[in-house]
Amino acid sequence: MRSVTHSTQPIEGQKPGTSGLRKKTPVFMRPHYLENFVQSIFDTVGARGKTFVLGGDGRYFNDRAAQVILKMAAANGVARMIVGQGALLSTPAASHLIRLNETDGGIILSASHNPGGPTEDFGVKFNMPNGGPAPEAVTEAMFARTREIAEYRILEGAEVDLSAPGRVTLGAMQVDVVDPVADYAALMESLFDFEAIRALVKSGFTMRFDGMCAVTGPYAHEILERRLGMAEGTVVQGAPLPDFGGHHPDPNPTWAHALMEEMMGPKAPDFGAASDGDGDRNMIVGRGIYVSPSDSLAVLAANAHLAPAYKGGLKGVARSMPTSCAVDRVAKALRIEAYETPTGWKFFGNLLDAGRATLCGEESFGTGSDHVREKDGLWAVLLWLNILAVRKASVAEILHDHWKTYGRNYYSRHDFEALDTHAAEEMMSRLKASIPTLPGTEIEGLAILSADDFAYHDPVDGSVARAQGVRVRFTDGSRIVLRLSGTGTEGATLRLYLERYEPDPSRHDLDPQEALGPVIRAAHALAGIREQIGRDRPNVIT
Ligand code: G1P
Ligand code: ZN
């Protein structure tokens, strides 16, 4: 086997976004595209003598990309690669393997919840030795490298057989092919009271888990059906497919509508959940009741002590800025710190590493803890199951009880997708320019208390992330946030986040869209959404 050096040229636009580099699959498959980016990763973090984890969500091109990366790792002098069997690893499982084996980081192949296939999306992301996504300083360095790259190194010759666990070599590099599920399942068993959940299942408790034809299926079959004794068939769409069965592997009421229909129907099981392409997101549904991710985070924070791993209490909680403030109320009652970070899991890493936060969450169906450095879909499902098993109450009872104690933060996110990039940016700049004039004024009957473009000062390393979204607060506690997505691959996506607090229990059963009516109208008036981007209505409401 021979290591060869190919000359190459910088390729435009290899800038990692909210979560790694994401592009249309045909773009990633262009000559040198993947190679340039991977070489830039190795040039930035170093390769010689190092150990990395490698795996992905199984989407189209996952297998071929993994082979390219292995050959490049070997040619760059990497000592050892730990690879999921079939090049599969869920994102949280990859994060765990990086930490468990004390490696130098890992490369995750995924575009998360974006569809997969020859004309859909692909992505590559680097995670640090702590198991978390590379922080901005590192991704910026990688991007800088892609702009000056002149050559990449790759081994010529045979591919690595990833079809079964075992140890092989590629040139001088050791390749350990591992069962993608085993270590992760053991970690889950160490965190939660599986005995109590098994007893709940024996008592007749039923569940539906929708794997959305993505990577979580094998994990859910093993943990829910085999280890926890749930009936076979509990997990549906459990086989990972390269095109996710043609679906959008995004666990929200729009894309997981089959699960939603079942849970709202007459034959609903007690509990329902779904996960996304790479297994880090989760949607939670009770019989007849949907749990918004912001509420889920708050309920988990209030009840985490019921699970063995968190019985000593939480050190603190953190939520992304657009996530509802429901968890802040729990933190206040628990007398722990509540941190507010920019969108993207990478901003939680320092807080988790420093032991300042135990639980983190985002409104975008992401919840996790300090057990790994990624959000973790099945982890959230298991913590819910552990809580249900201990409290012996239904999801609806737990949620209503929570709102009674803390009040309800009505919440919704409206997405306006595939916008003209220029128009969307123009709208945001106008809005930003108007910020200083807003406080003290009234819009649609709501009085504005404050407005800013969110900047985050990391309390651990002192770094500052600016321009993370416009937030407007009203005197009645309502809030709107506007930002442009950093994960899209086509045009721009405007995300509009809406929140209103309701302390009165007699008003806790409203339709969120109705409860938020005035806030929605205020947001449209404030940003001039129709005038600026030509849209009256969002494409996706969560
Ligand atoms: C979206 C979500 C964000 C999440 C990210 C990766 O990013 O909004 O919370 O961390 O996906 O899963 P966005 O497209 O908004 O930049
Ligand atoms: Zn994901």
mmCIF file of N, CA and C and ligand atoms in Angstrom, residues 110 112-113 276-281 375, ligand 2:
data_model
loop_
_atom_site.group_PDB
_atom_site.id
_atom_site.type_symbol
_atom_site.label_atom_id
_atom_site.label_comp_id
_atom_site.label_asym_id
_atom_site.label_seq_id
_atom_site.Cartn_x
_atom_site.Cartn_y
_atom_site.Cartn_z
ATOM 1 N N SER A 110 -22.570 13.190 9.152
ATOM 2 C CA SER A 110 -24.003 13.363 9.339
ATOM 3 C C SER A 110 -24.444 14.743 8.897
ATOM 4 N N SER A 112 -27.436 15.383 10.276
ATOM 5 C CA SER A 112 -28.447 15.373 11.333
ATOM 6 C C SER A 112 -29.854 15.080 10.822
ATOM 7 N N HIS A 113 -30.741 16.048 10.962
ATOM 8 C CA HIS A 113 -32.155 15.873 10.639
ATOM 9 C C HIS A 113 -32.465 16.217 9.188
ATOM 10 N N ASP A 276 -33.848 11.627 15.495
ATOM 11 C CA ASP A 276 -33.528 12.138 14.158
ATOM 12 C C ASP A 276 -32.467 11.307 13.439
ATOM 13 N N GLY A 277 -31.987 11.804 12.294
ATOM 14 C CA GLY A 277 -31.028 11.091 11.451
ATOM 15 C C GLY A 277 -29.865 10.507 12.225
ATOM 16 N N ASP A 278 -29.216 11.320 13.052
ATOM 17 C CA ASP A 278 -28.009 10.863 13.748
ATOM 18 C C ASP A 278 -28.233 10.583 15.234
ATOM 19 N N GLY A 279 -29.494 10.603 15.665
ATOM 20 C CA GLY A 279 -29.804 10.115 17.010
ATOM 21 C C GLY A 279 -29.577 11.091 18.148
ATOM 22 N N ASP A 280 -29.346 12.362 17.843
ATOM 23 C CA ASP A 280 -29.131 13.268 18.972
ATOM 24 C C ASP A 280 -30.381 14.059 19.343
ATOM 25 N N ARG A 281 -31.408 14.038 18.483
ATOM 26 C CA ARG A 281 -32.638 14.768 18.814
ATOM 27 C C ARG A 281 -33.702 13.828 19.355
ATOM 28 N N LYS A 375 -26.024 16.429 22.375
ATOM 29 C CA LYS A 375 -27.376 16.129 22.803
ATOM 30 C C LYS A 375 -27.634 14.660 22.520
HETATM 31 ZN ZN ZN B 2 -29.084 15.434 14.829
#
